[in-house]
Amino acid sequence: MRIKTSNIVRVLVLLFTVQCSLFTATAQGWPQDYGGVMLQGFFWDSFSDTQWTRLEKQADELATTFDLVWVPQSGNCGGISMGYDDLYWFNQNSSFGSEAELRSMINTFKEKGIGTIADVVINHRKNVSNWVDFPRETYNGVTYEMTSTDICADDDDGATKTWATQNGYSLSSNNDTGEGWGGMRDLDHKSENVQKSVKAYLRFLIEDLGYTGFRYDMVKGYSGSYTKMYNEEAKPQFSVGECWDGTGTIRNWIDAADKTSAAFDFQFRYTVRNAINANDWSLLGKQNDGNWPLVSKDYEKGAYRQYAVTFVENHDTEKRANANQDPIKKDTLAANAYLLAMPGTPCIFLTHWKAYKQDIANMVAVRKAVGITNTSTPINMASNKDYYAVQTTGTKGKLLCVVGTKADTYVPNGAGWKKAISGYHYVYYVNGIEPESIAYPTFTPSDFKPYAITVYVNIDQVGWSAVNFWSWGGDDSHAPKNNNWPGDKITSTTEVGGKTWYTQSYTINNEYDAVSFVFSTGSGNPQTVDVTNVTTDKFFEISTSKNSEGKYLTNDVTENYISGIIPLYADTTDDGKVYTLDGRLVRTDGNLQQLPKGLYIVNKKKVIVK
């Protein structure tokens, strides 16, 4: 059979093209000319807001604005945890919900066009009971278990080796390939056993659970070449590393990973922080301690913009009640306006989304309407203490963003500019498209009404003479008046069911709000385990039983001590509205006879339907 030479050439060209495409797909790090926007779907201690079931219920709303949602490390950590002390990799029952709930959320997001980004913690790993023992896990018939020889020889500056030698264990002969980190065991990524386990874990996340991509935690802790190895094995569509450092170090890490991963643009965040906290908007166009942001017009002629994931706040920089972080102290709305007008892939912080949902959705709508991508080019148009103006050219038009205390005084030069949106300390102008053509999402106002809850604690079993409440969650209104551990010493008591209960009341402010606690005595020792996500009146008895860390367990005995509840005898309410205890409106027609048995808010009082 004869084949024409021209056909052979066409086949070879086709095969070459396919091979190149496959190579690009497995080594792109972050897609070129990507126009999507990511949400960081958690903040520190967001155990209520980031429940998988709660995020899943918001899928329709999130899909109006976001293409990706980055969620916390979803493996089991052996207790209440944000996920950075990872213990199990194939057990996906975490503080944010069960594995079944996780799978459901990921699938629902996928149906709505949202990709889920996994937080991958492989620099270090938690042990089961001593310094060197790791859990044994079996997945798809293969057993994975790390041993003491999978720990870097210089872990914890030699402290691990000292302990191992004293107790008859050996560590790896290899030192860490990156920076060390104390507190947990640094893994030796030169180890074939570590590589085998990590590769299986990452493929499990992508191929089984359905994650779209990875956010790698603390990538400075091991050589970037291993990120390349793992990405080429698991083939995530998106990969971004937390290389928390100056721009030169971030660039070198991207190169070491052979551009198979993007990185967070930390210097972008710092320039925004500098400008806002100093009330000097000209600082947006300047370096931070000698570092240009990756997306800056002045850095490497834009060579790294494709690999820049930009942000203005995250879980490590936000304000916390019990930690000294590095937050932006004001003008977070203007910060997000600038973020969403610049190239790179913007990552919006969950607390900012909750606070400014409509404004941020409008900003994203304008960004996408003019076609700004991660490789678009920004041009500084004006810079002074009172405002800063930047123009970014998209694939469909141009966006001019002005931010600052006097942003509304700037008038763009040239024909064709029209105001699209504006708000507190920001204005967006567009050119090349009509503002009226932009489709802005709208959100249905919540029927939620804030309500009060009371937490009751009994200490008879443990024989304490007093009790402290350390509280957190939702917003700063739940922090103890005494911000120093162990929080507030509770003196208010009430008698219920023949027992004395220490009581404290809190206000649940919105549908995502909740309060969490640690109860203790004296200076904070002994203490209980964490009691999380409290949204209704609760009665807790501190038990004499303890967990493996020596913390007292608590028993929720609320059903035995529901007092002060009014039995419901009427058939209708005065205003027709009935709410659940967590503030959800369940009936507007006033028909109480159609309600399931349980507790409700009726006419601003708690009632029980039997």
XYZ file of C-alpha atoms in Angstrom:
610
model
C 0.000 0.000 0.000
C 1.421 3.348 -1.081
C 0.963 6.546 0.926
C 1.554 9.908 -0.638
C 4.514 11.795 0.792
C 2.303 14.789 1.482
C 0.039 12.608 3.653
C 3.034 11.276 5.588
C 4.137 14.826 6.270
C 0.645 15.752 7.445
C 0.577 12.733 9.805
C 4.013 13.572 11.225
C 3.033 17.194 11.746
C -0.185 16.076 13.440
C 1.673 13.680 15.724
C 4.219 16.381 16.574
C 1.420 18.836 17.343
C -0.342 16.326 19.586
C 2.879 15.545 21.440
C 3.549 19.240 21.976
C -0.002 19.744 23.217
C 0.337 16.868 25.650
C 3.633 18.246 26.907
C 2.089 21.666 27.386
C -0.892 20.193 29.235
C 1.327 18.392 31.704
C 3.876 21.153 32.241
C 1.983 24.420 31.937
C 1.889 25.188 35.667
C -0.947 27.614 35.086
C -2.703 28.029 31.734
C -1.463 30.867 29.535
C -3.925 33.728 28.919
C -6.122 32.390 31.709
C -8.935 34.771 32.606
C -10.388 33.013 35.634
C -10.647 34.200 39.236
C -10.082 32.069 42.353
C -11.671 32.204 45.810
C -9.780 31.189 48.928
C -12.705 29.406 50.522
C -11.447 29.591 54.103
C -9.800 31.738 56.729
C -8.158 30.770 60.008
C -10.534 28.767 62.204
C -13.281 28.938 59.548
C -14.620 25.590 60.746
C -18.196 26.752 60.320
C -17.964 28.807 57.115
C -15.883 26.206 55.302
C -17.916 23.108 56.071
C -18.146 21.199 52.760
C -21.930 21.146 53.025
C -22.075 24.901 53.543
C -19.779 25.648 50.601
C -21.751 23.280 48.393
C -24.987 25.134 49.142
C -23.334 28.295 47.804
C -22.309 26.717 44.489
C -24.820 28.629 42.351
C -23.819 31.921 43.926
C -20.077 31.237 43.706
C -20.373 30.183 40.075
C -21.517 33.703 39.131
C -18.037 35.012 39.960
C -15.422 32.327 40.553
C -13.809 29.710 38.344
C -11.746 28.059 41.081
C -12.200 27.560 44.835
C -9.172 26.734 46.970
C -10.169 24.736 50.065
C -8.206 23.618 53.167
C -6.169 20.433 53.313
C -8.928 17.845 53.475
C -7.186 14.855 55.081
C -7.751 13.649 58.634
C -5.369 15.266 61.129
C -6.430 13.276 64.179
C -8.461 16.111 65.697
C -9.794 19.624 65.088
C -7.368 21.220 62.663
C -7.013 23.649 59.765
C -5.111 20.861 57.998
C -1.492 21.943 58.180
C -0.573 19.193 60.643
C -1.486 16.490 58.149
C -1.573 12.945 59.481
C -3.630 10.783 57.119
C -3.621 11.272 53.343
C -6.175 8.710 52.191
C -8.592 9.251 55.080
C -10.539 12.321 53.970
C -12.771 12.826 57.000
C -11.679 16.204 58.342
C -12.756 19.128 60.504
C -14.680 20.434 57.488
C -16.828 17.372 56.908
C -16.863 13.751 55.823
C -15.284 12.329 52.679
C -18.754 11.795 51.227
C -19.560 15.479 51.793
C -16.235 16.477 50.238
C -16.906 14.407 47.137
C -20.403 15.846 46.844
C -19.080 19.412 47.058
C -16.373 18.813 44.459
C -18.879 17.210 42.073
C -21.406 20.007 42.541
C -18.732 22.621 41.940
C -17.681 20.789 38.790
C -21.268 20.733 37.517
C -21.408 24.505 38.024
C -18.138 25.097 36.183
C -15.991 25.557 39.291
C -12.705 23.707 39.786
C -11.668 22.770 43.339
C -8.059 23.391 44.362
C -6.644 21.066 47.045
C -4.279 22.343 49.722
C -1.355 19.911 49.548
C 0.927 19.661 52.587
C 3.888 17.420 51.776
C 6.827 19.362 53.176
C 6.183 17.871 56.608
C 3.903 15.345 58.218
C 2.530 14.642 61.680
C 3.306 11.442 63.589
C 0.937 9.047 65.307
C 2.402 8.708 68.804
C 6.128 9.463 68.819
C 8.671 11.459 66.813
C 9.066 9.008 63.957
C 5.973 6.800 63.525
C 3.656 7.470 60.595
C 0.252 5.915 59.905
C -0.115 2.855 57.688
C -2.717 3.389 54.969
C -3.998 1.071 52.269
C -5.461 2.460 49.058
C -6.520 0.413 46.031
C -4.879 -2.658 47.514
C -1.495 -0.959 48.042
C -0.184 -0.175 51.524
C 1.687 3.082 52.085
C 3.719 3.743 55.206
C 6.612 6.088 55.802
C 9.353 5.105 58.234
C 11.956 6.934 60.279
C 14.384 6.757 57.340
C 12.015 8.975 55.339
C 12.777 11.889 57.695
C 15.507 14.358 56.738
C 18.765 13.815 58.607
C 18.851 17.433 59.843
C 15.176 17.654 60.847
C 14.484 20.137 63.649
C 18.141 21.222 63.601
C 19.249 17.787 64.764
C 16.765 17.353 67.603
C 14.942 14.558 65.787
C 18.184 12.684 65.152
C 19.127 12.952 68.821
C 15.774 11.516 69.880
C 15.919 8.797 67.194
C 19.418 7.681 68.219
C 18.433 7.541 71.869
C 15.402 5.409 71.031
C 16.938 3.036 68.496
C 15.764 4.611 65.222
C 17.661 5.765 62.142
C 16.842 8.767 59.949
C 17.610 9.327 56.285
C 21.223 10.002 55.354
C 20.038 12.978 53.278
C 19.715 16.493 54.591
C 16.686 18.629 53.726
C 16.651 19.923 50.145
C 15.035 23.175 51.313
C 14.393 25.163 54.460
C 13.697 23.280 57.679
C 10.515 23.676 59.680
C 10.163 22.755 63.343
C 7.234 21.043 64.982
C 6.663 18.165 62.556
C 8.868 15.851 60.582
C 10.405 17.228 57.390
C 10.102 14.585 54.676
C 13.079 13.497 52.605
C 11.846 13.886 49.044
C 14.917 12.046 47.754
C 13.434 8.916 49.318
C 11.759 6.590 46.816
C 9.245 5.630 49.502
C 8.280 9.283 50.064
C 7.985 9.825 46.321
C 5.836 6.718 45.949
C 3.481 7.853 48.729
C 3.228 11.443 47.523
C 2.544 10.429 43.926
C -0.195 8.015 44.979
C -1.729 10.664 47.249
C -1.773 13.332 44.531
C -3.248 10.985 41.952
C -5.898 10.060 44.510
C -6.802 13.747 44.875
C -7.114 14.273 41.117
C -8.328 10.955 39.740
C -10.503 9.727 42.610
C -11.723 12.717 44.620
C -11.986 14.935 41.540
C -9.859 17.925 42.527
C -8.840 20.188 39.632
C -5.464 21.290 40.928
C -3.125 21.881 43.840
C -2.002 24.641 46.154
C 1.320 23.409 47.533
C 2.053 24.509 51.098
C 5.516 25.762 52.098
C 7.340 24.879 48.891
C 10.555 26.486 50.157
C 10.870 23.410 52.368
C 12.005 21.148 49.513
C 13.529 21.546 46.073
C 11.265 22.838 43.307
C 12.368 19.919 41.145
C 10.095 17.655 43.221
C 7.085 19.844 42.473
C 7.852 19.232 38.814
C 8.118 15.485 39.453
C 4.814 15.332 41.299
C 2.938 17.525 38.830
C 4.122 15.484 35.882
C 2.841 12.387 37.681
C -0.566 13.716 38.819
C -1.155 16.179 35.949
C -3.197 18.866 37.745
C -4.788 21.499 35.526
C -3.653 24.160 37.997
C -0.722 24.270 40.407
C 0.387 27.103 42.666
C 3.085 27.094 45.318
C 3.378 29.062 48.548
C 6.893 30.410 48.145
C 6.716 33.111 50.797
C 9.717 35.277 49.952
C 11.114 38.014 47.746
C 10.437 38.067 44.027
C 13.848 36.727 43.079
C 13.391 33.649 45.261
C 9.866 33.116 43.913
C 11.133 33.378 40.327
C 13.956 30.931 41.049
C 11.462 28.470 42.529
C 9.202 28.717 39.454
C 12.266 28.019 37.308
C 13.356 25.124 39.544
C 9.905 23.606 39.041
C 10.487 24.061 35.302
C 7.386 26.276 35.125
C 5.129 23.341 36.000
C 3.646 25.488 38.769
C 2.576 29.044 39.401
C 3.374 30.829 42.673
C 1.633 33.331 44.911
C 2.780 36.880 44.195
C 3.605 37.876 47.763
C 5.221 41.141 46.744
C 1.976 42.215 45.063
C 0.274 41.767 48.407
C 2.958 43.742 50.234
C 2.800 46.728 47.867
C -0.958 46.911 48.427
C -0.507 46.643 52.195
C 2.169 49.349 52.148
C 0.000 51.778 50.190
C -3.167 51.303 52.215
C -1.708 51.142 55.704
C 0.504 54.201 55.006
C -2.358 56.038 53.258
C -0.007 56.716 50.346
C -1.419 55.288 47.111
C 1.728 56.069 45.135
C 3.331 53.074 46.856
C 1.308 50.790 44.553
C 3.789 51.665 41.819
C 6.899 51.110 43.902
C 8.919 48.182 45.120
C 8.531 46.531 48.500
C 11.980 46.320 50.083
C 13.574 46.125 46.646
C 11.070 43.627 45.226
C 8.766 44.241 42.264
C 5.589 42.127 42.107
C 5.663 39.381 39.460
C 2.827 41.130 37.593
C 4.480 44.549 37.638
C 5.178 46.259 34.315
C 8.756 46.655 35.551
C 9.553 43.024 36.397
C 11.227 40.812 33.783
C 9.074 42.373 31.037
C 6.096 40.345 32.156
C 7.823 36.988 31.702
C 6.360 35.583 34.923
C 2.839 37.035 34.866
C 1.373 33.752 33.675
C 2.701 32.108 36.822
C 1.528 34.783 39.285
C -1.448 34.155 41.555
C -2.145 37.540 43.124
C -3.879 38.259 46.434
C -4.252 40.991 49.052
C -5.021 38.897 52.159
C -4.961 35.260 53.236
C -5.238 33.043 56.296
C -1.649 33.764 57.310
C -1.872 37.559 57.077
C -5.443 38.284 58.222
C -6.263 39.889 61.545
C -6.761 37.324 64.290
C -7.974 37.792 67.823
C -5.227 35.613 69.285
C -2.224 36.255 67.005
C -0.140 39.138 65.717
C -0.533 38.951 61.968
C 0.094 41.484 59.191
C -3.349 42.578 57.990
C -4.432 45.368 55.701
C -6.069 47.633 58.252
C -8.575 49.436 55.998
C -9.689 49.973 52.403
C -10.002 46.256 51.644
C -12.599 47.144 49.007
C -10.151 49.362 47.115
C -7.485 46.669 47.557
C -9.710 44.158 45.769
C -10.548 46.678 43.040
C -6.843 47.052 42.279
C -6.286 43.284 42.520
C -9.041 42.528 39.999
C -7.805 45.136 37.524
C -4.298 43.675 37.295
C -2.889 40.696 35.362
C -2.086 37.400 37.022
C -4.803 35.174 38.473
C -6.540 37.002 41.348
C -7.372 35.060 44.517
C -10.128 36.637 46.618
C -10.141 36.071 50.391
C -13.347 34.547 51.800
C -13.862 37.226 54.461
C -13.615 39.943 51.802
C -16.141 38.100 49.626
C -18.556 37.843 52.535
C -18.175 41.542 53.357
C -18.312 42.954 49.797
C -20.060 40.304 47.731
C -21.876 42.576 45.280
C -18.937 44.955 44.784
C -16.455 42.139 44.150
C -18.865 40.338 41.809
C -19.267 43.556 39.843
C -15.490 44.025 39.632
C -15.026 40.477 38.316
C -17.812 41.043 35.776
C -15.987 44.121 34.426
C -12.643 42.282 34.409
C -14.075 39.427 32.371
C -16.043 41.739 30.071
C -12.858 43.486 28.912
C -10.985 40.168 28.785
C -8.163 40.671 31.282
C -6.006 37.542 31.639
C -2.953 36.467 33.560
C -0.717 37.752 30.738
C -2.356 41.140 30.131
C -0.157 44.245 30.296
C -0.691 47.004 32.896
C 0.340 50.648 32.406
C 0.618 53.121 35.282
C -1.384 56.218 34.296
C -1.237 58.388 37.428
C 0.421 58.151 40.823
C 0.281 60.336 43.894
C -0.515 60.122 47.581
C -4.271 60.527 47.035
C -4.875 58.120 44.158
C -3.280 55.649 41.787
C -4.508 54.835 38.272
C -3.599 51.744 36.251
C -4.760 50.756 32.764
C -4.858 47.103 31.731
C -5.561 45.969 28.185
C -7.707 42.880 27.781
C -8.717 40.840 24.745
C -12.012 42.744 24.339
C -11.266 46.213 25.651
C -9.416 48.246 28.254
C -9.979 48.749 31.972
C -8.805 51.816 33.855
C -8.831 51.347 37.624
C -8.431 54.324 39.957
C -8.048 53.669 43.688
C -7.435 56.041 46.570
C -9.042 58.518 48.893
C -9.597 60.891 45.959
C -10.162 58.294 43.241
C -13.291 60.094 42.026
C -11.301 63.246 41.160
C -9.225 61.574 38.428
C -10.438 62.094 34.860
C -9.076 59.621 32.269
C -7.301 61.041 29.222
C -8.378 60.178 25.693
C -11.644 59.398 23.987
C -13.903 56.445 24.618
C -13.592 56.087 28.381
C -16.853 55.500 30.235
C -17.453 54.855 33.908
C -18.552 51.271 34.561
C -18.734 50.975 38.362
C -17.546 52.850 41.419
C -17.538 52.468 45.182
C -15.680 53.424 48.320
C -12.268 54.681 47.141
C -12.378 53.028 43.711
C -13.631 53.728 40.172
C -13.595 51.475 37.081
C -13.653 52.974 33.568
C -13.866 50.895 30.384
C -12.917 51.551 26.776
C -13.829 49.429 23.774
C -17.008 48.026 25.317
C -20.218 49.621 26.508
C -20.798 49.578 30.272
C -24.448 48.685 29.602
C -23.339 45.438 27.964
C -21.750 44.091 31.162
C -23.851 41.447 32.907
C -23.683 41.903 36.667
C -24.881 39.105 38.963
C -27.437 39.921 41.617
C -27.814 38.191 44.939
C -31.016 37.523 46.826
C -30.941 39.298 50.186
C -30.847 36.941 53.142
C -33.868 36.700 55.442
C -31.510 36.021 58.312
C -32.011 37.927 61.551
C -29.269 38.003 64.220
C -30.183 36.116 67.370
C -28.769 35.443 70.821
C -27.570 32.107 72.175
C -26.489 31.085 75.652
C -23.808 28.517 76.446
C -24.111 26.617 79.739
C -21.155 24.722 81.253
C -21.227 22.392 84.272
C -17.958 21.448 86.019
C -19.257 19.149 88.780
C -17.659 15.979 87.371
C -14.130 17.418 87.204
C -14.446 19.313 90.488
C -13.108 22.622 89.193
C -13.751 25.678 91.363
C -14.106 28.013 88.367
C -14.145 27.937 84.563
C -12.689 30.077 81.772
C -14.223 30.487 78.319
C -11.795 30.962 75.409
C -14.016 31.742 72.412
C -13.536 32.468 68.723
C -15.161 32.247 65.321
C -17.297 34.292 62.981
C -15.936 37.754 63.717
C -14.178 39.576 66.535
C -17.420 39.960 68.464
C -16.953 36.370 69.653
C -13.468 36.893 71.052
C -13.173 36.922 74.856
C -12.990 40.304 76.548
C -9.644 39.139 77.891
C -7.757 38.455 74.667
C -4.995 36.683 76.583
C -5.242 32.949 77.151
C -7.260 31.422 78.802
C -9.885 34.073 78.049
C -12.717 35.170 80.328
C -13.242 33.810 83.818
C -16.989 33.218 83.941
C -18.799 34.310 87.088
C -22.411 34.255 85.893
C -24.249 31.098 86.953
C -27.782 29.735 86.820
C -29.540 26.717 88.296
C -31.116 24.286 85.828
C -32.223 20.757 86.670
C -30.703 20.938 90.140
C -27.223 21.762 88.806
C -25.138 24.922 88.657
C -24.231 26.094 85.143
C -21.705 28.773 84.217
C -23.282 30.852 81.446
C -22.267 33.292 78.734
C -24.370 34.708 75.886
C -23.325 35.479 72.289
C -24.985 36.926 69.203
C -25.025 34.896 65.981
C -24.601 37.648 63.400
C -25.249 35.957 60.067
C -26.080 32.640 58.425
C -22.404 31.642 58.317
C -21.643 32.615 61.907
C -20.795 30.266 64.793
C -18.861 30.299 68.060
C -16.171 27.841 69.179
C -14.714 27.280 72.641
C -12.044 25.852 74.864
C -13.075 25.564 78.513
C -10.378 25.559 81.187
C -9.611 26.497 84.774
C -6.902 28.388 86.607
C -4.242 29.661 84.209
C -5.619 27.499 81.408
C -4.436 24.078 82.482
C -6.258 21.703 82.624
C -8.401 22.414 79.582
C -10.972 20.734 77.354
C -10.846 19.742 73.728
C -12.122 22.299 71.216
C -15.893 22.644 71.107
C -16.704 24.042 67.678
C -19.478 25.506 65.539
C -21.997 26.335 68.265
C -25.016 28.141 66.794
C -27.796 27.427 69.327
C -28.267 27.281 73.085
C -26.051 24.507 74.415
C -25.531 22.679 77.712
C -22.060 21.125 78.119
C -20.819 18.935 80.966
C -17.049 18.617 81.278
C -16.271 14.927 81.572
C -13.480 13.231 83.509
C -12.543 11.361 80.300
C -9.578 12.695 78.308
C -8.272 12.414 74.753
C -4.794 11.222 73.800
C -3.406 14.725 74.431
C -4.731 14.794 77.983
C -7.530 17.272 77.281
C -10.911 16.756 78.939
C -13.828 15.724 76.752
C -17.166 17.529 76.874
C -20.625 16.005 76.716
C -23.409 17.852 74.920
C -26.434 17.262 77.149
C -28.630 19.983 75.700
C -31.615 17.700 75.103
C -31.769 16.922 78.821
C -31.768 20.550 79.927
C -33.888 22.534 77.469
C -35.436 25.081 79.804
C -37.041 28.429 79.270
C -38.640 27.088 76.083
C -42.263 28.037 75.540
C -44.538 25.181 74.393
C -46.320 26.127 71.171
C -50.083 26.099 71.468
C -51.130 28.608 68.786
C -51.797 27.623 65.182
C -50.295 30.754 63.587
C -47.776 33.496 64.351
C -48.497 37.192 64.626
C -46.275 38.181 61.716
C -46.352 34.921 59.739
C -42.613 34.254 59.986
C -40.973 31.223 61.616
C -37.195 30.799 61.926
C -34.964 27.888 62.836
C -32.545 28.396 65.720
C -29.756 29.086 63.231
C -31.758 31.962 61.760
C -33.160 30.413 58.569
C -36.647 31.506 57.553
C -38.707 28.322 57.122
C -42.306 29.612 56.906
C -43.848 32.895 55.849
C -47.513 31.859 55.866
C -47.767 31.574 59.653
C -48.945 27.944 59.545
C -47.273 26.334 62.546
C -49.086 23.032 62.218
C -47.010 22.166 59.124
C -43.713 22.344 61.006
C -41.680 19.239 61.887
C -41.080 18.639 65.576
C -38.300 20.770 67.022
C -37.225 24.197 68.291
C -38.021 27.432 66.442
C -38.033 31.197 66.836
C -41.623 32.480 66.788
C -42.451 36.105 67.517
C -38.867 36.561 68.753
C -39.251 33.772 71.315
C -37.959 30.213 71.406
C -40.767 27.694 71.144
C -40.968 23.927 70.888
C -43.234 22.119 68.441
C -44.143 18.657 69.755
